[in-house]
């Protein structure tokens, strides 16, 4: 990561800045943890570089808030996290990749065993070592991605020869429709999860992601695995987002120009000026993670930025390295060359922008900021 100490990485040299508020991540974890009654533990999903905000930094912040258990997607993420959090419990959601078991064991990383094959490989190692080695077992309750089928799970768990000394440290499943709590699939998955895990009361259980936490105590079991809500994202489509924003993206104005009525703006000439416009050309584009699908055209409005409390809609296509904003109604003094405009943050929600691009804030957050200056600081 470039450091702002070296002369070549002065803030002036970047097209934009990504500010990440670690205290907000910690505060969001504390809020979610506070929703759990009884003994449920609040873990954290920290995969995909902590949803784009920085795994190492987010890991330390969450650990400081009291989080002890972390879920990453792939082994590389786990080994990196182990270096910064030597005492954390770390699970790899994608499970056991072939040929990697010895490294899991060496670094005290737990795979979430997602198929009978993976389970057999792991229990084989436990049997040779004549001891239990910690790992979770994933049971599929309907999403049909990873996980043993309920029948496979029940059969495996009562097969002493297969298990040897292995006792799962966690049994988990994953909701397919958490973002829409009224979807009947949620209840079906909950009931099935209860049913298949009931014979094993000694094994801790986990079903809920962020949305599952918000859906209430029935979904909490022994451990919850929030991701998006920690990073300020929206877990449930139909409800207002109560989490603190974590990321702000600001991008630099390079110039402001007039567009005569009738002329077009940007690639493809897809947007024409319906009146004489003022157009700010800003130094951030899809190579920085701004979603190209948030482009605007005569047929369909795109995303927007905020400039000192004024809304500035995207004009035309989002290009690789720049965007153009309609600043016709923004006071000139806010439009100085070099000034930063807010593309995401406390006044522009990732979920709103994502909606313009027909995607979700998960995708928007994880794509952000490859080329921006990255700063860890409070947002407000
Ligand atoms: C990503 C993930 C989570 C976290 O989900 P959010 O919706 O971001 O809260 C939890 N469990 C599994 C299996 C995941 O893949």
Short mmCIF file of C-alpha atoms and ligand atoms in Angstrom, two decimals:
data_model
loop_
_atom_site.label_atom_id
_atom_site.label_comp_id
_atom_site.label_asym_id
_atom_site.label_seq_id
_atom_site.Cartn_x
_atom_site.Cartn_y
_atom_site.Cartn_z
CA UNK A 1 0.00 0.00 0.00
CA UNK A 2 1.49 3.37 -0.97
CA UNK A 3 2.42 5.50 1.97
CA UNK A 4 1.59 9.19 2.11
CA UNK A 5 5.04 9.77 3.60
CA UNK A 6 6.88 9.20 0.33
CA UNK A 7 6.96 12.24 -1.96
CA UNK A 8 5.45 10.29 -4.87
CA UNK A 9 2.35 9.55 -2.87
CA UNK A 10 1.39 13.03 -1.79
CA UNK A 11 -2.41 13.33 -1.48
CA UNK A 12 -2.25 15.88 -4.32
CA UNK A 13 -1.23 13.15 -6.76
CA UNK A 14 -4.33 11.00 -6.41
CA UNK A 15 -7.55 11.30 -8.38
CA UNK A 16 -9.51 10.45 -5.28
CA UNK A 17 -9.41 9.43 -1.66
CA UNK A 18 -10.96 6.47 0.12
CA UNK A 19 -11.40 7.19 3.82
CA UNK A 20 -12.17 4.29 6.12
CA UNK A 21 -13.46 4.76 9.65
CA UNK A 22 -12.21 1.92 11.81
CA UNK A 23 -13.99 3.23 14.90
CA UNK A 24 -17.26 2.97 12.95
CA UNK A 25 -16.52 -0.69 12.15
CA UNK A 26 -15.88 -1.35 15.85
CA UNK A 27 -19.06 0.55 16.78
CA UNK A 28 -21.11 -1.45 14.26
CA UNK A 29 -19.78 -4.70 15.72
CA UNK A 30 -20.71 -3.51 19.21
CA UNK A 31 -24.26 -2.68 18.06
CA UNK A 32 -24.70 -6.12 16.47
CA UNK A 33 -23.20 -7.85 19.50
CA UNK A 34 -25.68 -5.95 21.65
CA UNK A 35 -28.57 -7.52 19.72
CA UNK A 36 -27.56 -10.99 20.86
CA UNK A 37 -29.01 -12.15 24.08
CA UNK A 38 -27.79 -15.08 26.07
CA UNK A 39 -24.65 -16.79 25.05
CA UNK A 40 -24.44 -16.13 21.31
CA UNK A 41 -21.05 -14.97 20.12
CA UNK A 42 -20.66 -12.23 17.53
CA UNK A 43 -17.98 -13.18 15.01
CA UNK A 44 -17.06 -11.21 11.87
CA UNK A 45 -16.93 -12.02 8.16
CA UNK A 46 -13.77 -10.35 6.97
CA UNK A 47 -13.39 -11.91 3.53
CA UNK A 48 -12.51 -10.02 0.35
CA UNK A 49 -10.15 -7.67 2.17
CA UNK A 50 -12.87 -6.95 4.73
CA UNK A 51 -15.36 -6.08 1.97
CA UNK A 52 -12.75 -3.82 0.43
CA UNK A 53 -11.87 -1.73 3.48
CA UNK A 54 -8.66 -3.54 4.49
CA UNK A 55 -8.47 -6.90 6.22
CA UNK A 56 -5.57 -6.14 8.52
CA UNK A 57 -6.93 -2.81 9.74
CA UNK A 58 -10.51 -4.01 10.08
CA UNK A 59 -9.31 -7.16 11.85
CA UNK A 60 -7.45 -5.18 14.47
CA UNK A 61 -10.39 -2.81 14.97
CA UNK A 62 -12.84 -5.68 15.40
CA UNK A 63 -10.49 -7.53 17.69
CA UNK A 64 -10.16 -4.35 19.76
CA UNK A 65 -13.95 -4.19 20.03
CA UNK A 66 -14.00 -7.73 21.42
CA UNK A 67 -14.46 -9.93 18.35
CA UNK A 68 -12.67 -13.26 18.71
CA UNK A 69 -13.79 -15.30 15.69
CA UNK A 70 -13.28 -14.38 12.04
CA UNK A 71 -14.49 -15.84 8.76
CA UNK A 72 -12.49 -15.40 5.57
CA UNK A 73 -13.21 -16.98 2.19
CA UNK A 74 -9.90 -18.48 1.04
CA UNK A 75 -6.75 -19.79 2.71
CA UNK A 76 -4.51 -16.88 1.64
CA UNK A 77 -6.78 -14.50 3.53
CA UNK A 78 -6.57 -16.70 6.59
CA UNK A 79 -2.77 -16.87 6.61
CA UNK A 80 -2.57 -13.08 6.25
CA UNK A 81 -5.04 -12.57 9.07
CA UNK A 82 -3.17 -15.01 11.30
CA UNK A 83 -0.09 -12.73 11.07
CA UNK A 84 -1.98 -9.75 12.44
CA UNK A 85 -4.22 -11.64 14.88
CA UNK A 86 -2.18 -14.44 16.46
CA UNK A 87 -4.88 -15.44 18.95
CA UNK A 88 -8.05 -15.19 16.85
CA UNK A 89 -10.18 -18.15 15.83
CA UNK A 90 -10.12 -18.09 12.02
CA UNK A 91 -12.45 -20.06 9.75
CA UNK A 92 -12.11 -20.46 5.98
CA UNK A 93 -15.59 -20.47 4.45
CA UNK A 94 -14.52 -21.97 1.13
CA UNK A 95 -13.33 -24.99 3.06
CA UNK A 96 -10.40 -27.28 2.48
CA UNK A 97 -8.65 -26.85 -0.86
CA UNK A 98 -6.75 -29.96 -1.96
CA UNK A 99 -3.20 -30.18 -0.65
CA UNK A 100 -3.60 -27.43 1.95
CA UNK A 101 -4.52 -29.30 5.15
CA UNK A 102 -1.05 -29.28 6.70
CA UNK A 103 -0.92 -25.49 6.39
CA UNK A 104 -4.30 -25.10 8.06
CA UNK A 105 -3.02 -27.18 10.95
CA UNK A 106 0.33 -25.46 11.15
CA UNK A 107 -1.25 -21.99 11.38
CA UNK A 108 -4.19 -23.03 13.52
CA UNK A 109 -6.71 -22.15 10.81
CA UNK A 110 -10.05 -23.97 10.74
CA UNK A 111 -11.63 -25.03 7.45
CA UNK A 112 -15.41 -24.98 7.14
CA UNK A 113 -15.73 -28.46 5.67
CA UNK A 114 -18.24 -28.11 2.87
CA UNK A 115 -18.47 -31.55 1.29
CA UNK A 116 -18.20 -35.18 2.26
CA UNK A 117 -14.84 -35.29 0.46
CA UNK A 118 -13.47 -32.50 2.59
CA UNK A 119 -14.84 -34.06 5.74
CA UNK A 120 -13.23 -37.41 4.89
CA UNK A 121 -9.88 -35.78 4.18
CA UNK A 122 -9.96 -33.91 7.48
CA UNK A 123 -11.13 -36.82 9.62
CA UNK A 124 -8.47 -38.99 7.95
CA UNK A 125 -5.85 -36.56 9.21
CA UNK A 126 -7.43 -36.52 12.69
CA UNK A 127 -7.33 -40.31 12.74
CA UNK A 128 -3.66 -40.47 11.71
CA UNK A 129 -2.79 -37.82 14.26
CA UNK A 130 -4.99 -39.58 16.84
CA UNK A 131 -6.48 -36.30 17.92
CA UNK A 132 -9.26 -33.86 17.18
CA UNK A 133 -8.31 -30.98 14.90
CA UNK A 134 -10.68 -28.00 14.94
CA UNK A 135 -12.87 -27.49 11.90
CA UNK A 136 -16.47 -26.50 11.21
CA UNK A 137 -18.93 -28.53 9.18
CA UNK A 138 -21.21 -26.77 6.72
CA UNK A 139 -24.64 -28.24 6.16
CA UNK A 140 -26.66 -27.06 3.18
CA UNK A 141 -30.22 -26.14 4.09
CA UNK A 142 -31.25 -25.00 0.63
CA UNK A 143 -28.85 -22.51 -0.91
CA UNK A 144 -27.13 -25.31 -2.82
CA UNK A 145 -23.66 -23.88 -2.78
CA UNK A 146 -21.32 -25.43 -0.24
CA UNK A 147 -22.37 -27.83 2.50
CA UNK A 148 -23.19 -31.47 3.10
CA UNK A 149 -26.79 -32.31 2.35
CA UNK A 150 -28.87 -32.86 5.49
CA UNK A 151 -28.88 -36.61 4.78
CA UNK A 152 -25.10 -36.72 4.30
CA UNK A 153 -24.61 -34.69 7.45
CA UNK A 154 -26.83 -36.92 9.59
CA UNK A 155 -25.22 -40.08 8.24
CA UNK A 156 -21.67 -38.76 8.66
CA UNK A 157 -22.28 -37.54 12.19
CA UNK A 158 -23.41 -40.97 13.32
CA UNK A 159 -20.55 -42.79 11.58
CA UNK A 160 -17.89 -43.30 14.26
CA UNK A 161 -15.49 -44.91 11.76
CA UNK A 162 -15.66 -41.89 9.51
CA UNK A 163 -15.31 -39.34 12.30
CA UNK A 164 -12.59 -40.93 14.40
CA UNK A 165 -11.55 -38.43 17.07
CA UNK A 166 -13.02 -35.50 15.09
CA UNK A 167 -15.70 -33.37 16.77
CA UNK A 168 -16.83 -30.31 14.76
CA UNK A 169 -16.05 -27.04 16.54
CA UNK A 170 -19.09 -25.50 14.81
CA UNK A 171 -21.88 -26.59 12.53
CA UNK A 172 -23.11 -23.89 10.22
CA UNK A 173 -25.48 -23.16 7.38
CA UNK A 174 -26.15 -20.07 5.30
CA UNK A 175 -29.38 -18.22 4.47
CA UNK A 176 -30.29 -17.73 0.83
CA UNK A 177 -32.87 -14.96 1.30
CA UNK A 178 -31.82 -13.05 4.44
CA UNK A 179 -32.10 -9.71 2.66
CA UNK A 180 -35.87 -10.33 2.33
CA UNK A 181 -37.00 -11.49 5.80
CA UNK A 182 -40.55 -12.21 4.61
CA UNK A 183 -39.34 -14.81 2.13
CA UNK A 184 -40.64 -18.26 3.15
CA UNK A 185 -37.23 -19.78 2.41
CA UNK A 186 -35.87 -18.27 5.65
CA UNK A 187 -38.28 -20.20 7.84
CA UNK A 188 -37.71 -23.41 5.84
CA UNK A 189 -33.96 -23.13 6.29
CA UNK A 190 -34.33 -22.32 9.99
CA UNK A 191 -36.56 -25.35 10.59
CA UNK A 192 -34.30 -27.67 8.64
CA UNK A 193 -31.21 -26.39 10.44
CA UNK A 194 -32.91 -26.95 13.82
CA UNK A 195 -33.94 -30.41 12.79
CA UNK A 196 -30.60 -31.68 11.47
CA UNK A 197 -28.55 -30.20 14.31
CA UNK A 198 -30.90 -31.14 17.18
CA UNK A 199 -29.25 -34.55 17.82
CA UNK A 200 -25.89 -32.82 18.49
CA UNK A 201 -26.51 -30.31 21.26
CA UNK A 202 -22.83 -30.37 22.24
CA UNK A 203 -21.77 -28.76 18.94
CA UNK A 204 -22.12 -24.95 18.66
CA UNK A 205 -24.37 -23.81 15.81
CA UNK A 206 -24.32 -20.82 13.46
CA UNK A 207 -26.84 -19.73 10.83
CA UNK A 208 -27.04 -15.94 10.72
CA UNK A 209 -25.21 -13.45 8.53
CA UNK A 210 -25.95 -9.71 9.05
CA UNK A 211 -29.53 -10.08 7.87
CA UNK A 212 -30.04 -13.14 10.05
CA UNK A 213 -29.04 -11.15 13.14
CA UNK A 214 -31.64 -8.52 12.34
CA UNK A 215 -34.28 -11.21 11.77
CA UNK A 216 -34.33 -11.97 15.48
CA UNK A 217 -33.12 -14.33 18.22
CA UNK A 218 -34.46 -17.53 16.63
CA UNK A 219 -31.78 -17.14 13.99
CA UNK A 220 -28.89 -16.41 16.37
CA UNK A 221 -27.99 -19.85 17.76
CA UNK A 222 -24.48 -19.90 19.31
CA UNK A 223 -22.56 -17.72 16.91
CA UNK A 224 -23.43 -15.13 14.25
CA UNK A 225 -21.34 -14.15 11.21
CA UNK A 226 -22.08 -10.56 10.17
CA UNK A 227 -20.23 -9.04 7.24
CA UNK A 228 -21.88 -6.23 5.31
CA UNK A 229 -23.46 -4.57 8.36
CA UNK A 230 -20.04 -4.20 10.00
CA UNK A 231 -18.88 -2.22 6.99
CA UNK A 232 -21.87 0.11 7.02
CA UNK A 233 -23.83 -1.74 4.32
CA UNK A 234 -27.49 -2.51 4.16
CA UNK A 235 -28.40 -6.05 5.19
CA UNK A 236 -32.16 -5.93 4.70
CA UNK A 237 -33.60 -4.41 1.54
CA UNK A 238 -36.85 -3.12 2.99
CA UNK A 239 -35.54 -1.50 6.17
CA UNK A 240 -33.62 1.73 6.74
CA UNK A 241 -29.93 1.19 7.38
CA UNK A 242 -29.10 1.79 11.04
CA UNK A 243 -25.38 1.05 10.77
CA UNK A 244 -22.71 3.73 10.79
CA UNK A 245 -21.14 4.53 7.42
CA UNK A 246 -17.58 3.22 7.25
CA UNK A 247 -16.24 4.39 3.89
CA UNK A 248 -16.12 7.70 2.11
CA UNK A 249 -14.99 8.13 -1.48
CA UNK A 250 -14.07 11.59 -2.67
CA UNK A 251 -12.84 12.43 -6.12
CA UNK A 252 -11.10 15.47 -7.51
CA UNK A 253 -12.59 18.09 -9.80
CA UNK A 254 -10.26 18.66 -12.75
CA UNK A 255 -12.31 21.25 -14.58
CA UNK A 256 -15.78 22.69 -14.91
CA UNK A 257 -17.13 23.51 -18.35
CA UNK A 258 -20.29 24.56 -20.14
CA UNK A 259 -22.27 22.16 -22.29
CA UNK A 260 -24.53 23.96 -24.78
CA UNK A 261 -28.14 22.81 -24.96
CA UNK A 262 -28.48 19.90 -27.38
CA UNK A 263 -24.83 18.78 -27.20
CA UNK A 264 -23.96 15.34 -25.81
CA UNK A 265 -21.68 14.29 -22.97
CA UNK A 266 -19.30 11.33 -22.84
CA UNK A 267 -18.68 8.08 -24.73
CA UNK A 268 -21.45 6.89 -26.96
CA UNK A 269 -23.08 10.35 -26.90
CA UNK A 270 -25.82 8.77 -24.81
CA UNK A 271 -26.79 11.83 -22.83
CA UNK A 272 -27.72 15.18 -24.29
CA UNK A 273 -28.00 18.48 -22.49
CA UNK A 274 -31.69 19.40 -22.23
CA UNK A 275 -30.59 22.89 -21.26
CA UNK A 276 -27.30 24.73 -21.06
CA UNK A 277 -25.37 22.78 -18.38
CA UNK A 278 -22.34 23.20 -16.17
CA UNK A 279 -20.36 19.99 -16.19
CA UNK A 280 -17.64 19.07 -13.65
CA UNK A 281 -15.06 16.61 -14.93
CA UNK A 282 -13.90 14.47 -12.00
CA UNK A 283 -10.84 12.19 -11.74
CA UNK A 284 -12.35 8.81 -10.84
CA UNK A 285 -13.82 6.10 -13.00
CA UNK A 286 -14.57 2.43 -13.21
CA UNK A 287 -10.86 1.63 -12.77
CA UNK A 288 -11.31 3.04 -9.26
CA UNK A 289 -14.35 0.88 -8.65
CA UNK A 290 -17.09 3.34 -9.56
CA UNK A 291 -19.61 1.10 -11.22
CA UNK A 292 -19.95 1.77 -14.92
CA UNK A 293 -23.55 0.69 -14.77
CA UNK A 294 -24.27 3.82 -12.72
CA UNK A 295 -23.77 5.78 -15.96
CA UNK A 296 -26.55 8.11 -17.05
CA UNK A 297 -28.26 8.40 -20.43
CA UNK A 298 -31.30 10.06 -21.95
CA UNK A 299 -33.22 6.86 -21.21
CA UNK A 300 -32.13 6.20 -17.67
CA UNK A 301 -30.70 8.34 -14.84
CA UNK A 302 -27.39 7.26 -13.24
CA UNK A 303 -25.72 7.76 -9.88
CA UNK A 304 -24.89 11.03 -8.21
CA UNK A 305 -22.29 12.76 -6.06
CA UNK A 306 -22.75 15.28 -3.25
CA UNK A 307 -20.93 18.59 -3.26
CA UNK A 308 -21.33 20.63 -0.09
CA UNK A 309 -24.92 19.47 0.37
CA UNK A 310 -25.82 19.80 -3.33
CA UNK A 311 -26.72 16.77 -5.38
CA UNK A 312 -24.73 16.45 -8.60
CA UNK A 313 -26.07 13.73 -10.93
CA UNK A 314 -23.72 11.76 -13.16
CA UNK A 315 -23.89 12.94 -16.78
CA UNK A 316 -23.29 10.39 -19.51
CA UNK A 317 -21.05 7.36 -19.27
CA UNK A 318 -18.72 6.59 -16.39
CA UNK A 319 -15.35 6.20 -18.13
CA UNK A 320 -12.31 4.29 -16.96
CA UNK A 321 -10.64 7.28 -15.35
CA UNK A 322 -13.22 10.03 -15.15
CA UNK A 323 -16.80 10.92 -14.64
CA UNK A 324 -18.79 14.00 -15.51
CA UNK A 325 -21.28 15.54 -13.08
CA UNK A 326 -24.09 17.98 -13.58
CA UNK A 327 -23.15 20.94 -11.36
CA UNK A 328 -25.44 23.49 -13.01
CA UNK A 329 -27.14 24.22 -9.67
CA UNK A 330 -24.03 24.02 -7.48
CA UNK A 331 -22.51 27.35 -6.34
CA UNK A 332 -19.29 28.15 -8.20
CA UNK A 333 -17.23 28.49 -5.00
CA UNK A 334 -17.72 24.77 -4.29
CA UNK A 335 -16.34 23.84 -7.68
CA UNK A 336 -12.73 24.97 -7.42
CA UNK A 337 -10.20 23.07 -9.49
CA UNK A 338 -8.73 20.30 -7.28
CA UNK A 339 -11.69 20.27 -4.85
CA UNK A 340 -12.99 16.88 -3.76
CA UNK A 341 -16.59 15.79 -4.26
CA UNK A 342 -18.24 13.00 -2.28
CA UNK A 343 -19.08 9.92 -4.35
CA UNK A 344 -19.88 7.72 -1.36
CA UNK A 345 -20.10 8.36 2.36
CA UNK A 346 -22.37 9.73 5.03
CA UNK A 347 -24.47 11.59 2.45
CA UNK A 348 -24.30 9.09 -0.43
CA UNK A 349 -25.15 5.55 0.70
CA UNK A 350 -23.45 2.65 -1.07
CA UNK A 351 -26.85 0.95 -1.31
CA UNK A 352 -28.34 3.97 -3.13
CA UNK A 353 -25.51 4.11 -5.63
CA UNK A 354 -25.61 0.37 -6.04
CA UNK A 355 -29.32 0.58 -6.80
CA UNK A 356 -28.64 2.91 -9.73
CA UNK A 357 -26.22 0.32 -11.04
CA UNK A 358 -28.67 -2.52 -10.48
CA UNK A 359 -26.36 -4.18 -8.00
CA UNK A 360 -25.91 -4.32 -4.22
CA UNK A 361 -23.62 -2.43 -1.91
CA UNK A 362 -21.54 -5.60 -1.35
CA UNK A 363 -20.33 -5.37 -4.94
CA UNK A 364 -19.81 -1.65 -4.79
CA UNK A 365 -17.77 -1.72 -1.55
CA UNK A 366 -15.57 -4.62 -2.58
CA UNK A 367 -14.68 -3.00 -5.90
CA UNK A 368 -13.62 0.37 -4.52
CA UNK A 369 -10.45 2.24 -4.32
CA UNK A 370 -7.68 0.33 -6.08
CA UNK A 371 -6.15 3.58 -7.25
CA UNK A 372 -7.32 6.02 -4.59
CA UNK A 373 -5.31 7.42 -1.74
CA UNK A 374 -6.37 5.30 1.24
CA UNK A 375 -6.75 7.00 4.60
CA UNK A 376 -7.89 5.54 7.91
CA UNK A 377 -9.64 8.32 9.80
CA UNK A 378 -13.00 9.22 11.37
CA UNK A 379 -15.63 10.13 8.77
CA UNK A 380 -17.46 12.75 10.76
C1 LIG B 1 -20.21 -13.62 3.41
C2 LIG B 1 -20.81 -14.57 4.33
C3 LIG B 1 -21.34 -14.11 5.56
C4 LIG B 1 -21.52 -12.65 5.87
O1 LIG B 1 -22.65 -12.22 5.15
P1 LIG B 1 -23.25 -10.73 5.20
O2 LIG B 1 -24.47 -10.81 4.37
O3 LIG B 1 -22.19 -9.86 4.56
O4 LIG B 1 -23.48 -10.36 6.60
C5 LIG B 1 -21.78 -15.06 6.45
N1 LIG B 1 -21.72 -16.39 6.16
C6 LIG B 1 -21.24 -16.85 4.98
C7 LIG B 1 -21.23 -18.31 4.72
C8 LIG B 1 -20.78 -15.96 4.04
O5 LIG B 1 -20.32 -16.41 2.86
#
